[in-house]
């Protein structure tokens, strides 16, 4: 790869930050990642990598890693909460790959992060660097870190998550809205659930005031689950607070035995509050921009959070590679390309909070009838606009 001579600092060493760094490195940029933690690691458990993201990761050389630890699900399987009746079954696996050219994977977040970390040269990742401020000098950006370390780069990218310091430096504090939903998450060794004979699918159980998702990860060794329910008494937005299994089981009293068996096999669960955010009007200022959850955090009801962050990095690299010397305009072009797409997915994710949780009755029956026609989100035709997208293809309209 040829060198552009342009230096890029990426604040944040999560999936979004490392995938962006890798896209930028492949495009010839001098990239360094600054992560506040003392070691790279991912909270959370499973993540969906749909074809719009896997096409990027394959191009970056991660196809073998994804195939080794990821699981290719046969379908999205949406089911009724009490009797397990199928509401919608959307094919994945071979039909999806044949249509869109790349696979869909279910993968443990830590496995994906490890694959990305191994692909980025170690000397380009700087741990223990907590951003405390930044200054855009017009021709370069100065990033300041706790302890006195500083870095000067041509471009600074904030990939530092929902509590982004870069976003706060650019646009001030945000005001996320608590949705009234909390989520339990966790992992169960698959052999504990052998009697269930679980399909290799991503199963989404819909019920009054709550839903439940489970799927296999880590080469089918673990079952990842997320249980999302309406509750107004928990507001802390953290992925690392301990949950009580007894509370989770009580919340799913009367649900299908498969759901309750999975919850009953859990050793440890974590709980967090779900917050909604209005799409941002701007992501960029001068030579600084944002990426991933820092600018478009979305509820986990479309399974696109990580995929959209991976897309961001590919589009950003393509825009900068085509920019010449006009870096600020390239960053604005990047957000012009990305913002409508991510805002649409944010809206769809928020709408699913209501649609997934309808109480039994006329609206629920109308929803189920519509799902039976295979025209709702996650049906094969409805996700085409998501999965067929190539984020690395940009039109240099700003010239």
PDB file of N, CA and C in Angstrom, residues 79 188-200 203 205 212 214 223 256-265:
ATOM      1  N   UNK A  79     -40.244 -15.438  17.106  1.00  0.00           N
ATOM      2  CA  UNK A  79     -41.207 -16.376  17.661  1.00  0.00           C
ATOM      3  C   UNK A  79     -42.098 -15.708  18.708  1.00  0.00           C
ATOM      4  N   UNK A 188     -24.047 -18.660  28.194  1.00  0.00           N
ATOM      5  CA  UNK A 188     -24.243 -19.981  28.791  1.00  0.00           C
ATOM      6  C   UNK A 188     -23.456 -20.993  27.962  1.00  0.00           C
ATOM      7  N   UNK A 189     -22.646 -21.860  28.591  1.00  0.00           N
ATOM      8  CA  UNK A 189     -21.994 -22.917  27.821  1.00  0.00           C
ATOM      9  C   UNK A 189     -23.038 -23.748  27.077  1.00  0.00           C
ATOM     10  N   UNK A 190     -22.812 -23.967  25.799  1.00  0.00           N
ATOM     11  CA  UNK A 190     -23.809 -24.641  24.969  1.00  0.00           C
ATOM     12  C   UNK A 190     -24.098 -26.057  25.442  1.00  0.00           C
ATOM     13  N   UNK A 191     -23.105 -26.723  26.031  1.00  0.00           N
ATOM     14  CA  UNK A 191     -23.344 -28.108  26.439  1.00  0.00           C
ATOM     15  C   UNK A 191     -24.355 -28.205  27.586  1.00  0.00           C
ATOM     16  N   UNK A 192     -24.537 -27.126  28.346  1.00  0.00           N
ATOM     17  CA  UNK A 192     -25.556 -27.137  29.398  1.00  0.00           C
ATOM     18  C   UNK A 192     -26.970 -27.163  28.815  1.00  0.00           C
ATOM     19  N   UNK A 193     -27.088 -26.726  27.568  1.00  0.00           N
ATOM     20  CA  UNK A 193     -28.393 -26.609  26.929  1.00  0.00           C
ATOM     21  C   UNK A 193     -28.579 -27.650  25.833  1.00  0.00           C
ATOM     22  N   UNK A 194     -27.782 -28.709  25.895  1.00  0.00           N
ATOM     23  CA  UNK A 194     -27.822 -29.719  24.829  1.00  0.00           C
ATOM     24  C   UNK A 194     -29.213 -30.315  24.665  1.00  0.00           C
ATOM     25  N   UNK A 195     -29.949 -30.467  25.772  1.00  0.00           N
ATOM     26  CA  UNK A 195     -31.284 -31.081  25.689  1.00  0.00           C
ATOM     27  C   UNK A 195     -32.261 -30.231  24.878  1.00  0.00           C
ATOM     28  N   UNK A 196     -31.972 -28.927  24.735  1.00  0.00           N
ATOM     29  CA  UNK A 196     -32.857 -28.062  23.953  1.00  0.00           C
ATOM     30  C   UNK A 196     -32.698 -28.271  22.454  1.00  0.00           C
ATOM     31  N   UNK A 197     -31.569 -28.861  22.055  1.00  0.00           N
ATOM     32  CA  UNK A 197     -31.280 -29.068  20.634  1.00  0.00           C
ATOM     33  C   UNK A 197     -31.515 -27.768  19.843  1.00  0.00           C
ATOM     34  N   UNK A 198     -30.854 -26.715  20.297  1.00  0.00           N
ATOM     35  CA  UNK A 198     -31.051 -25.383  19.718  1.00  0.00           C
ATOM     36  C   UNK A 198     -30.637 -25.350  18.251  1.00  0.00           C
ATOM     37  N   UNK A 199     -31.484 -24.697  17.462  1.00  0.00           N
ATOM     38  CA  UNK A 199     -31.127 -24.443  16.067  1.00  0.00           C
ATOM     39  C   UNK A 199     -29.959 -23.465  16.002  1.00  0.00           C
ATOM     40  N   UNK A 200     -29.235 -23.528  14.894  1.00  0.00           N
ATOM     41  CA  UNK A 200     -28.175 -22.537  14.660  1.00  0.00           C
ATOM     42  C   UNK A 200     -28.826 -21.325  13.984  1.00  0.00           C
ATOM     43  N   UNK A 203     -32.554 -16.337  17.415  1.00  0.00           N
ATOM     44  CA  UNK A 203     -33.963 -16.411  17.780  1.00  0.00           C
ATOM     45  C   UNK A 203     -34.365 -15.175  18.587  1.00  0.00           C
ATOM     46  N   UNK A 205     -37.654 -13.736  20.573  1.00  0.00           N
ATOM     47  CA  UNK A 205     -38.961 -14.059  21.139  1.00  0.00           C
ATOM     48  C   UNK A 205     -39.655 -12.753  21.505  1.00  0.00           C
ATOM     49  N   UNK A 212     -36.780 -11.395  24.021  1.00  0.00           N
ATOM     50  CA  UNK A 212     -35.638 -12.213  24.421  1.00  0.00           C
ATOM     51  C   UNK A 212     -34.927 -12.690  23.156  1.00  0.00           C
ATOM     52  N   UNK A 214     -31.520 -14.943  21.597  1.00  0.00           N
ATOM     53  CA  UNK A 214     -30.390 -15.833  21.890  1.00  0.00           C
ATOM     54  C   UNK A 214     -29.822 -16.406  20.595  1.00  0.00           C
ATOM     55  N   UNK A 223     -23.819 -19.939  24.193  1.00  0.00           N
ATOM     56  CA  UNK A 223     -25.088 -19.329  23.806  1.00  0.00           C
ATOM     57  C   UNK A 223     -25.127 -17.927  24.409  1.00  0.00           C
ATOM     58  N   UNK A 256     -42.118 -19.266  27.269  1.00  0.00           N
ATOM     59  CA  UNK A 256     -41.832 -20.594  26.730  1.00  0.00           C
ATOM     60  C   UNK A 256     -40.708 -21.268  27.527  1.00  0.00           C
ATOM     61  N   UNK A 257     -40.788 -22.580  27.743  1.00  0.00           N
ATOM     62  CA  UNK A 257     -39.754 -23.282  28.507  1.00  0.00           C
ATOM     63  C   UNK A 257     -38.340 -23.090  27.965  1.00  0.00           C
ATOM     64  N   UNK A 258     -38.192 -22.912  26.651  1.00  0.00           N
ATOM     65  CA  UNK A 258     -36.843 -22.728  26.103  1.00  0.00           C
ATOM     66  C   UNK A 258     -36.208 -21.456  26.645  1.00  0.00           C
ATOM     67  N   UNK A 259     -36.975 -20.380  26.709  1.00  0.00           N
ATOM     68  CA  UNK A 259     -36.464 -19.123  27.243  1.00  0.00           C
ATOM     69  C   UNK A 259     -36.087 -19.291  28.708  1.00  0.00           C
ATOM     70  N   UNK A 260     -36.933 -19.890  29.478  1.00  0.00           N
ATOM     71  CA  UNK A 260     -36.693 -20.033  30.910  1.00  0.00           C
ATOM     72  C   UNK A 260     -35.559 -21.023  31.194  1.00  0.00           C
ATOM     73  N   UNK A 261     -35.401 -22.027  30.352  1.00  0.00           N
ATOM     74  CA  UNK A 261     -34.289 -22.963  30.534  1.00  0.00           C
ATOM     75  C   UNK A 261     -32.953 -22.264  30.308  1.00  0.00           C
ATOM     76  N   UNK A 262     -32.882 -21.409  29.284  1.00  0.00           N
ATOM     77  CA  UNK A 262     -31.645 -20.660  29.038  1.00  0.00           C
ATOM     78  C   UNK A 262     -31.322 -19.772  30.230  1.00  0.00           C
ATOM     79  N   UNK A 263     -32.303 -19.009  30.703  1.00  0.00           N
ATOM     80  CA  UNK A 263     -32.068 -18.139  31.853  1.00  0.00           C
ATOM     81  C   UNK A 263     -31.684 -18.945  33.096  1.00  0.00           C
ATOM     82  N   UNK A 264     -32.305 -20.097  33.275  1.00  0.00           N
ATOM     83  CA  UNK A 264     -32.020 -20.913  34.447  1.00  0.00           C
ATOM     84  C   UNK A 264     -30.632 -21.524  34.443  1.00  0.00           C
ATOM     85  N   UNK A 265     -29.971 -21.557  33.282  1.00  0.00           N
ATOM     86  CA  UNK A 265     -28.632 -22.140  33.184  1.00  0.00           C
ATOM     87  C   UNK A 265     -27.525 -21.104  33.337  1.00  0.00           C
TER      88      UNK A 265
END
